[in-house]
mmCIF file of C-alpha atoms (C1' of nucleotides) in Angstrom:
data_model
loop_
_atom_site.group_PDB
_atom_site.id
_atom_site.type_symbol
_atom_site.label_atom_id
_atom_site.label_comp_id
_atom_site.label_asym_id
_atom_site.label_seq_id
_atom_site.Cartn_x
_atom_site.Cartn_y
_atom_site.Cartn_z
ATOM 1 C CA MET A 272 16.341 -7.066 3.082
ATOM 2 C CA GLY A 273 15.232 -5.733 6.366
ATOM 3 C CA ARG A 274 14.055 -2.327 7.190
ATOM 4 C CA SER A 275 11.618 -1.979 9.988
ATOM 5 C CA PRO A 276 9.107 0.794 9.381
ATOM 6 C CA CYS A 277 10.327 3.861 11.191
ATOM 7 C CA CYS A 278 6.920 4.530 12.687
ATOM 8 C CA ASP A 279 6.465 1.130 14.246
ATOM 9 C CA GLU A 280 7.957 2.262 17.476
ATOM 10 C CA ASN A 281 5.346 2.577 20.176
ATOM 11 C CA GLY A 282 4.230 5.881 21.529
ATOM 12 C CA LEU A 283 5.199 7.979 18.526
ATOM 13 C CA LYS A 284 2.606 10.533 17.601
ATOM 14 C CA LYS A 285 0.850 10.405 14.250
ATOM 15 C CA GLY A 286 -1.673 12.637 12.563
ATOM 16 C CA PRO A 287 -1.873 16.396 12.137
ATOM 17 C CA TRP A 288 0.960 18.530 13.402
ATOM 18 C CA THR A 289 0.352 21.156 16.070
ATOM 19 C CA PRO A 290 1.823 24.674 15.827
ATOM 20 C CA GLU A 291 4.082 23.820 18.774
ATOM 21 C CA GLU A 292 5.508 20.813 16.945
ATOM 22 C CA ASP A 293 6.003 22.911 13.836
ATOM 23 C CA GLN A 294 7.920 25.507 15.822
ATOM 24 C CA LYS A 295 10.161 22.876 17.371
ATOM 25 C CA LEU A 296 10.954 21.405 13.989
ATOM 26 C CA ILE A 297 11.588 24.765 12.330
ATOM 27 C CA HIS A 298 13.718 25.952 15.208
ATOM 28 C CA TYR A 299 15.841 22.830 15.225
ATOM 29 C CA ILE A 300 16.422 22.674 11.474
ATOM 30 C CA LYS A 301 17.232 26.379 11.247
ATOM 31 C CA LYS A 302 19.807 25.950 13.960
ATOM 32 C CA HIS A 303 21.327 22.570 13.080
ATOM 33 C CA GLY A 304 20.038 21.537 9.688
ATOM 34 C CA HIS A 305 18.107 18.310 9.481
ATOM 35 C CA GLY A 306 21.126 15.988 9.456
ATOM 36 C CA SER A 307 19.895 12.466 10.025
ATOM 37 C CA TRP A 308 16.126 12.458 9.927
ATOM 38 C CA ARG A 309 16.116 9.345 12.040
ATOM 39 C CA ALA A 310 17.929 11.127 14.842
ATOM 40 C CA LEU A 311 16.221 14.479 14.458
ATOM 41 C CA PRO A 312 12.993 13.935 16.420
ATOM 42 C CA LYS A 313 14.800 13.035 19.615
ATOM 43 C CA LEU A 314 17.260 15.915 19.265
ATOM 44 C CA ALA A 315 14.473 18.354 18.470
ATOM 45 C CA GLY A 316 12.271 17.149 21.306
ATOM 46 C CA LEU A 317 9.581 15.774 19.048
ATOM 47 C CA ASN A 318 7.595 12.633 19.683
ATOM 48 C CA ARG A 319 7.466 11.820 15.971
ATOM 49 C CA CYS A 320 9.305 9.485 13.674
ATOM 50 C CA GLY A 321 11.970 10.897 11.389
ATOM 51 C CA LYS A 322 9.944 10.199 8.318
ATOM 52 C CA SER A 323 7.023 12.202 9.599
ATOM 53 C CA CYS A 324 9.371 15.098 10.362
ATOM 54 C CA ARG A 325 10.932 14.949 6.937
ATOM 55 C CA LEU A 326 7.555 15.008 5.197
ATOM 56 C CA ARG A 327 6.311 17.845 7.337
ATOM 57 C CA TRP A 328 9.404 19.868 6.552
ATOM 58 C CA THR A 329 9.619 19.166 2.829
ATOM 59 C CA ASN A 330 5.911 19.479 2.123
ATOM 60 C CA TYR A 331 4.889 22.271 4.448
ATOM 61 C CA LEU A 332 7.448 24.027 6.616
ATOM 62 C CA ARG A 333 10.304 24.611 4.200
ATOM 63 C CA PRO A 334 10.763 28.388 3.877
ATOM 64 C CA ASP A 335 10.842 28.334 0.072
ATOM 65 C CA ILE A 336 7.434 26.709 -0.270
ATOM 66 C CA LYS A 337 5.084 28.641 -2.486
ATOM 67 C CA ARG A 338 1.500 28.334 -1.306
ATOM 68 C CA GLY A 339 -1.809 29.289 -2.843
ATOM 69 C CA LYS A 340 -3.508 28.617 -6.125
ATOM 70 C CA PHE A 341 -1.608 27.336 -9.115
ATOM 71 C CA SER A 342 -1.203 29.921 -11.858
ATOM 72 C CA LEU A 343 -2.218 29.217 -15.431
ATOM 73 C CA GLU A 344 1.454 29.012 -16.339
ATOM 74 C CA GLU A 345 2.067 26.443 -13.626
ATOM 75 C CA GLU A 346 -0.952 24.472 -14.756
ATOM 76 C CA GLU A 347 0.311 24.440 -18.321
ATOM 77 C CA THR A 348 3.752 23.386 -17.156
ATOM 78 C CA ILE A 349 2.330 20.507 -15.161
ATOM 79 C CA LEU A 350 0.214 19.334 -18.079
ATOM 80 C CA SER A 351 3.100 19.507 -20.486
ATOM 81 C CA LEU A 352 5.525 17.777 -18.163
ATOM 82 C CA HIS A 353 3.015 15.108 -17.228
ATOM 83 C CA ALA A 354 2.501 14.314 -20.896
ATOM 84 C CA ILE A 355 6.202 13.606 -21.095
ATOM 85 C CA LEU A 356 7.117 12.302 -17.663
ATOM 86 C CA GLY A 357 3.933 10.667 -16.443
ATOM 87 C CA ASN A 358 3.381 10.459 -12.697
ATOM 88 C CA LYS A 359 6.940 11.469 -11.867
ATOM 89 C CA TRP A 360 5.808 14.066 -9.390
ATOM 90 C CA SER A 361 9.192 14.885 -7.967
ATOM 91 C CA ALA A 362 10.593 15.371 -11.459
ATOM 92 C CA ILE A 363 7.693 17.638 -12.325
ATOM 93 C CA ALA A 364 8.100 19.522 -9.051
ATOM 94 C CA SER A 365 11.732 20.197 -9.853
ATOM 95 C CA HIS A 366 10.538 22.409 -12.718
ATOM 96 C CA LEU A 367 8.135 24.359 -10.512
ATOM 97 C CA PRO A 368 10.082 26.349 -7.922
ATOM 98 C CA GLY A 369 8.391 26.391 -4.554
ATOM 99 C CA ARG A 370 5.931 23.614 -5.342
ATOM 100 C CA THR A 371 6.176 20.193 -3.752
ATOM 101 C CA ASP A 372 5.602 16.873 -5.412
ATOM 102 C CA ASN A 373 2.771 16.215 -2.982
ATOM 103 C CA GLU A 374 1.070 19.479 -3.842
ATOM 104 C CA ILE A 375 1.396 18.870 -7.570
ATOM 105 C CA LYS A 376 0.130 15.326 -7.186
ATOM 106 C CA ASN A 377 -2.907 16.564 -5.266
ATOM 107 C CA PHE A 378 -3.558 19.287 -7.823
ATOM 108 C CA TRP A 379 -3.333 16.755 -10.601
ATOM 109 C CA ASN A 380 -5.662 14.276 -8.948
ATOM 110 C CA THR A 381 -8.263 16.832 -7.928
ATOM 111 C CA HIS A 382 -8.254 19.224 -10.881
ATOM 112 C CA LEU A 383 -6.211 18.475 -13.951
ATOM 113 C CA LYS A 384 -7.052 14.812 -14.273
ATOM 114 C CA LYS A 385 -10.752 15.543 -14.119
ATOM 115 C CA LYS A 386 -10.400 18.353 -16.604
ATOM 116 C CA LEU A 387 -8.708 16.085 -19.112
ATOM 117 C CA ILE A 388 -11.275 13.335 -18.615
ATOM 118 C CA GLN A 389 -14.111 15.797 -19.110
ATOM 119 C CA MET A 390 -12.511 16.863 -22.365
ATOM 120 C CA GLY A 391 -12.319 13.261 -23.482
ATOM 121 C CA PHE A 392 -8.568 12.888 -23.005
ATOM 122 C CA ASP A 393 -6.965 9.911 -21.420
ATOM 123 C CA PRO A 394 -5.173 11.519 -18.452
ATOM 124 C CA MET A 395 -2.287 9.091 -18.727
ATOM 125 C CA THR A 396 -1.587 9.323 -22.452
ATOM 126 C CA HIS A 397 -3.006 12.833 -23.008
ATOM 127 C CA ARG A 398 -4.657 11.536 -26.141
ATOM 128 C CA PRO A 399 -8.294 11.111 -27.004
ATOM 129 C CA ARG A 400 -9.446 7.967 -25.322
ATOM 130 C CA THR A 401 -9.001 5.053 -27.699
ATOM 131 C CA ASP A 402 -11.533 2.621 -26.270
ATOM 132 C CA PHE A 403 -13.967 4.453 -28.515
ATOM 133 C CA PHE A 404 -12.446 2.662 -31.504
ATOM 134 C CA SER A 405 -13.849 -0.706 -30.592
ATOM 135 C CA THR A 406 -17.415 0.540 -30.909
ATOM 136 C CA LEU A 407 -16.974 2.700 -33.972
ATOM 137 C CA PRO A 408 -18.246 0.102 -36.460
ATOM 138 C CA GLN A 409 -21.516 -0.012 -34.578
ATOM 139 C CA LEU A 410 -21.820 3.756 -34.655
ATOM 140 C CA ILE A 411 -21.102 3.839 -38.362
ATOM 141 C CA ALA A 412 -23.734 1.205 -38.930
ATOM 142 C CA LEU A 413 -26.227 3.225 -36.927
ATOM 143 C CA ALA A 414 -25.417 6.377 -38.867
ATOM 144 C CA ASN A 415 -25.735 4.570 -42.185
ATOM 145 C CA LEU A 416 -29.008 3.116 -41.039
ATOM 146 C CA ARG A 417 -30.298 6.559 -40.328
ATOM 147 C CA GLU A 418 -29.274 7.791 -43.776
ATOM 148 C CA LEU A 419 -30.949 4.856 -45.458
ATOM 149 C CA ILE A 420 -34.097 5.515 -43.528
ATOM 150 C CA LEU A 421 -34.110 9.175 -44.450
ATOM 151 C CA ASP A 422 -33.484 8.365 -48.093
ATOM 152 C CA GLY A 423 -36.590 6.226 -48.086
ATOM 153 C CA ARG A 424 -34.641 3.226 -49.291
ATOM 154 C CA LEU A 425 -35.932 0.962 -46.567
ATOM 155 C CA GLN A 426 -39.385 -0.456 -46.188
ATOM 156 C CA ALA A 427 -41.376 0.283 -43.074
ATOM 157 C CA GLU A 428 -41.063 -3.233 -41.635
ATOM 158 C CA ALA A 429 -37.360 -3.322 -42.247
ATOM 159 C CA VAL A 430 -37.014 0.005 -40.528
ATOM 160 C CA GLN A 431 -38.735 -1.332 -37.462
ATOM 161 C CA THR A 432 -36.618 -4.486 -37.402
ATOM 162 C CA MET A 433 -33.388 -2.557 -37.791
ATOM 163 C CA ALA A 434 -34.435 0.046 -35.273
ATOM 164 C CA ASN A 435 -34.817 -2.743 -32.756
ATOM 165 C CA GLY A 436 -31.339 -3.912 -33.610
ATOM 166 C CA ALA A 437 -30.035 -0.396 -33.256
ATOM 167 C CA ALA A 438 -31.621 -0.136 -29.849
ATOM 168 C CA ALA A 439 -29.846 -3.311 -28.792
ATOM 169 C CA ALA A 440 -26.547 -2.016 -30.147
ATOM 170 C CA ALA A 441 -27.099 1.250 -28.352
ATOM 171 C CA ALA A 442 -27.749 -0.631 -25.139
ATOM 172 C CA ASP A 443 -24.432 -2.395 -25.606
ATOM 173 C CA LEU A 444 -22.719 0.913 -26.100
ATOM 174 C CA GLU A 445 -24.347 2.278 -23.007
ATOM 175 C CA ALA A 446 -23.129 -0.707 -21.037
ATOM 176 C CA MET A 447 -19.633 0.028 -22.253
ATOM 177 C CA ASN A 448 -20.016 3.604 -21.177
ATOM 178 C CA MET A 449 -20.738 2.396 -17.695
ATOM 179 C CA LEU A 450 -17.391 0.634 -17.811
ATOM 180 C CA GLY A 451 -15.548 3.776 -18.606
ATOM 181 C CA SER A 452 -15.750 4.112 -22.340
ATOM 182 C CA GLN A 453 -15.188 7.569 -23.684
ATOM 183 C CA MET A 454 -18.595 7.669 -25.284
ATOM 184 C CA MET A 455 -20.562 9.189 -22.507
ATOM 185 C CA PRO A 456 -24.356 9.102 -22.649
ATOM 186 C CA SER A 457 -25.923 12.501 -22.434
ATOM 187 C CA SER A 458 -29.382 13.907 -22.401
ATOM 188 C CA PHE A 459 -28.809 15.832 -25.582
ATOM 189 C CA PRO A 460 -32.038 16.666 -27.393
ATOM 190 C CA PRO A 461 -33.079 14.688 -30.513
ATOM 191 C CA THR A 462 -30.497 15.193 -33.249
ATOM 192 C CA MET A 463 -29.427 13.667 -36.529
ATOM 193 C CA PRO A 464 -26.053 12.005 -36.000
ATOM 194 C CA CYS A 465 -24.395 13.175 -39.196
ATOM 195 C CA ALA A 466 -25.939 16.626 -39.222
ATOM 196 C CA VAL A 467 -24.274 17.373 -35.904
ATOM 197 C CA LEU A 468 -20.855 16.813 -37.388
ATOM 198 C CA ASP A 469 -21.407 19.340 -40.158
ATOM 199 C CA ASN A 470 -21.078 22.164 -37.675
ATOM 200 C CA HIS A 471 -17.630 21.130 -36.523
ATOM 201 C CA PRO A 472 -14.180 22.173 -37.709
ATOM 202 C CA PRO A 473 -12.017 19.964 -39.927
ATOM 203 C CA PRO A 474 -9.908 17.199 -38.384
ATOM 204 C CA ALA A 475 -7.355 18.385 -35.892
ATOM 205 C CA ASN A 476 -3.689 18.452 -36.716
ATOM 206 C CA GLN A 477 -2.510 14.950 -35.962
ATOM 207 C CA GLU A 478 1.078 16.150 -35.610
ATOM 208 C CA ASN A 479 0.038 18.255 -32.661
ATOM 209 C CA ARG A 480 -1.275 15.187 -30.928
ATOM 210 C CA GLU A 481 1.848 13.232 -31.668
ATOM 211 C CA CYS A 482 4.162 15.909 -30.398
ATOM 212 C CA TYR A 483 2.056 16.394 -27.309
ATOM 213 C CA SER A 484 3.036 13.043 -25.932
ATOM 214 C CA MET A 485 6.320 12.596 -27.697
ATOM 215 C CA ALA A 486 8.000 15.990 -27.454
ATOM 216 C CA GLY A 487 11.104 16.348 -25.347
ATOM 217 C CA PHE A 488 12.540 19.360 -23.566
ATOM 218 C CA GLY A 489 14.084 22.009 -25.716
ATOM 219 C CA GLN A 490 12.161 20.819 -28.735
ATOM 220 C CA GLU A 491 8.815 21.866 -30.017
ATOM 221 C CA GLU A 492 6.599 23.106 -27.224
ATOM 222 C CA PRO A 493 3.854 20.565 -26.513
ATOM 223 C CA PRO A 494 0.488 22.190 -27.047
ATOM 224 C CA HIS A 495 -1.755 22.808 -24.120
ATOM 225 C CA PRO A 496 -4.642 20.298 -24.127
ATOM 226 C CA LEU A 497 -7.068 23.169 -24.124
ATOM 227 C CA LEU A 498 -5.698 24.074 -27.554
ATOM 228 C CA LEU A 499 -5.880 20.554 -28.873
ATOM 229 C CA PRO A 500 -8.730 19.092 -30.932
ATOM 230 C CA PRO A 501 -12.290 20.177 -30.274
ATOM 231 C CA PRO A 502 -14.060 18.288 -27.528
ATOM 232 C CA PRO A 503 -16.243 15.310 -28.335
ATOM 233 C CA THR A 504 -19.368 16.086 -30.244
ATOM 234 C CA GLU A 505 -22.671 14.985 -28.863
ATOM 235 C CA VAL A 506 -24.368 12.612 -31.252
ATOM 236 C CA SER A 507 -27.806 11.156 -30.708
ATOM 237 C CA VAL A 508 -29.133 7.949 -32.206
ATOM 238 C CA VAL A 509 -32.829 8.487 -32.842
ATOM 239 C CA ASN A 510 -35.622 6.038 -33.469
ATOM 240 C CA HIS A 511 -37.178 6.990 -36.806
ATOM 241 C CA GLY A 512 -40.694 5.994 -35.774
ATOM 242 C CA ASP A 513 -41.260 8.422 -32.932
ATOM 243 C CA ASP A 514 -37.997 10.384 -32.899
ATOM 244 C CA ARG A 515 -37.281 8.924 -29.505
ATOM 245 C CA ILE A 516 -33.584 9.063 -28.582
ATOM 246 C CA ILE A 517 -32.186 5.580 -28.373
ATOM 247 C CA SER A 518 -28.939 6.844 -26.995
ATOM 248 C CA SER A 519 -26.605 9.826 -27.139
ATOM 249 C CA TYR A 520 -22.829 9.892 -27.132
ATOM 250 C CA ASN A 521 -19.894 12.235 -27.090
ATOM 251 C CA ILE A 522 -17.544 11.287 -29.898
ATOM 252 C CA TRP A 523 -14.572 12.829 -31.653
ATOM 253 C CA PRO A 524 -15.929 14.593 -34.698
ATOM 254 C CA GLU A 525 -12.697 14.566 -36.654
ATOM 255 C CA LEU A 526 -12.537 10.810 -36.489
ATOM 256 C CA LEU A 527 -15.904 10.422 -38.172
ATOM 257 C CA LEU A 528 -14.764 12.812 -40.868
ATOM 258 C CA ASP A 529 -11.458 11.049 -41.468
ATOM 259 C CA ASN A 530 -11.980 8.848 -44.535
ATOM 260 C CA GLN A 531 -8.802 6.861 -44.063
ATOM 261 C CA PHE A 532 -9.627 6.178 -40.476
ATOM 262 C CA MET A 533 -13.200 5.239 -41.329
ATOM 263 C CA ALA A 534 -12.037 2.890 -44.063
ATOM 264 C CA GLU A 535 -10.011 0.938 -41.534
ATOM 265 C CA PHE A 536 -13.053 0.212 -39.475
ATOM 266 C CA ALA A 537 -15.685 -0.130 -42.161
ATOM 267 C "C1'" DA B 180 -31.743 22.594 10.882
ATOM 268 C "C1'" DA B 181 -30.093 18.165 9.928
ATOM 269 C "C1'" DC B 182 -28.193 15.065 7.148
ATOM 270 C "C1'" DA B 183 -25.810 13.388 2.885
ATOM 271 C "C1'" DT B 184 -22.511 13.931 -0.508
ATOM 272 C "C1'" DG B 185 -18.423 15.509 -2.689
ATOM 273 C "C1'" DC B 186 -14.086 17.958 -2.674
ATOM 274 C "C1'" DC B 187 -9.618 19.078 -1.030
ATOM 275 C "C1'" DC B 188 -5.246 18.235 0.867
ATOM 276 C "C1'" DA B 189 -2.106 16.971 4.727
ATOM 277 C "C1'" DA B 190 -0.337 12.972 6.236
ATOM 278 C "C1'" DC B 191 0.514 8.186 6.147
ATOM 279 C "C1'" DC B 192 1.842 3.648 3.988
ATOM 280 C "C1'" DG B 193 4.574 0.695 1.485
ATOM 281 C "C1'" DC B 194 7.828 0.259 -1.811
ATOM 282 C "C1'" DT B 195 12.470 1.009 -4.221
ATOM 283 C "C1'" DA B 196 17.096 2.911 -4.681
ATOM 284 C "C1'" DT B 197 21.173 3.848 -2.623
ATOM 285 C "C1'" DA B 198 24.648 4.206 0.998
ATOM 286 C "C1'" DA B 199 26.974 2.205 4.741
ATOM 287 C "C1'" DT B 200 28.870 -1.643 7.108
ATOM 288 C "C1'" DT C 149 28.696 -10.107 -1.403
ATOM 289 C "C1'" DA C 150 25.092 -9.836 1.838
ATOM 290 C "C1'" DT C 151 22.715 -7.330 5.069
ATOM 291 C "C1'" DT C 152 20.956 -3.294 7.179
ATOM 292 C "C1'" DA C 153 19.811 1.699 7.472
ATOM 293 C "C1'" DT C 154 18.187 5.729 5.368
ATOM 294 C "C1'" DA C 155 16.067 8.812 2.083
ATOM 295 C "C1'" DG C 156 12.898 9.538 -1.290
ATOM 296 C "C1'" DC C 157 8.966 8.530 -4.182
ATOM 297 C "C1'" DG C 158 4.163 7.581 -5.640
ATOM 298 C "C1'" DG C 159 -0.304 5.808 -4.163
ATOM 299 C "C1'" DT C 160 -3.820 6.057 -0.874
ATOM 300 C "C1'" DT C 161 -6.460 7.508 3.111
ATOM 301 C "C1'" DG C 162 -9.209 10.094 6.210
ATOM 302 C "C1'" DG C 163 -10.710 14.285 8.391
ATOM 303 C "C1'" DG C 164 -12.338 18.912 7.731
ATOM 304 C "C1'" DC C 165 -14.981 21.834 5.084
ATOM 305 C "C1'" DA C 166 -18.376 23.348 1.558
ATOM 306 C "C1'" DT C 167 -22.371 22.509 -0.877
ATOM 307 C "C1'" DG C 168 -26.682 20.272 -1.928
ATOM 308 C "C1'" DT C 169 -31.048 18.121 -0.536
#
DNA sequence: AACATGCCCAACCGCTATAAT
DNA sequence: TATTATAGCGGTTGGGCATGT
């Protein structure tokens, strides 16, 4: 295998294109077509490598490029296609007339990815982030602890001992959060963990989630993530003694309400 | 006003697939 | 079949700009 990088040649310009260079490139391609990109720069009077010319043309100068903000429809299309195709930017771009793969990739990395993360979705799988599962038993234990305390079934000393344990568990959870867990600490005011969940809708339709990542073209339309399950619910773990928040987390409410799911982790 | 920080996006880099020899 | 040339793709970078302190 041997292909020397096309830009290794000395003296070839790199970096931003000037309007004069753009004009030369446009003029040449309109008159002759691009032909061999390797040969084009010399023929067009440009001190650039062919690859640089090709990128400039396909990503910026092509007459059919659509510029400006992405519409809601385009955003939904990108999200749906990404759920199916992954980071196949050129494939996604082929479904968005006038948009380049580079533009879509940038839009994804700067907007859509963040939006999904903020909503608690894994941007690659488009599903609720699953690293939450590994810490669920601890959360359940903390919630049960709270209920026992409120029911008055625990003695004062035991409460203190267990509260210390809960604080340690919470610290572990927080450490995991720092590593990218979906359970993000927040400064939510003091709250009862289970009471928070009572205000939330029933579990989301699991089929919707399945079809979101599995659906193919021409089949059932994948739902827009914004229409998918409610965002994580903020849950605070509170020290019974002084109502001090040990830690707060954003978690998926429907998971805590799903008996079958809970049974698996109990 | 000056500096720091974060965001955006055009452009580059390095790789793979494919065509040509 | 092996080697080389080219096009195309996805990941990453860095400079300009906006915003915050």
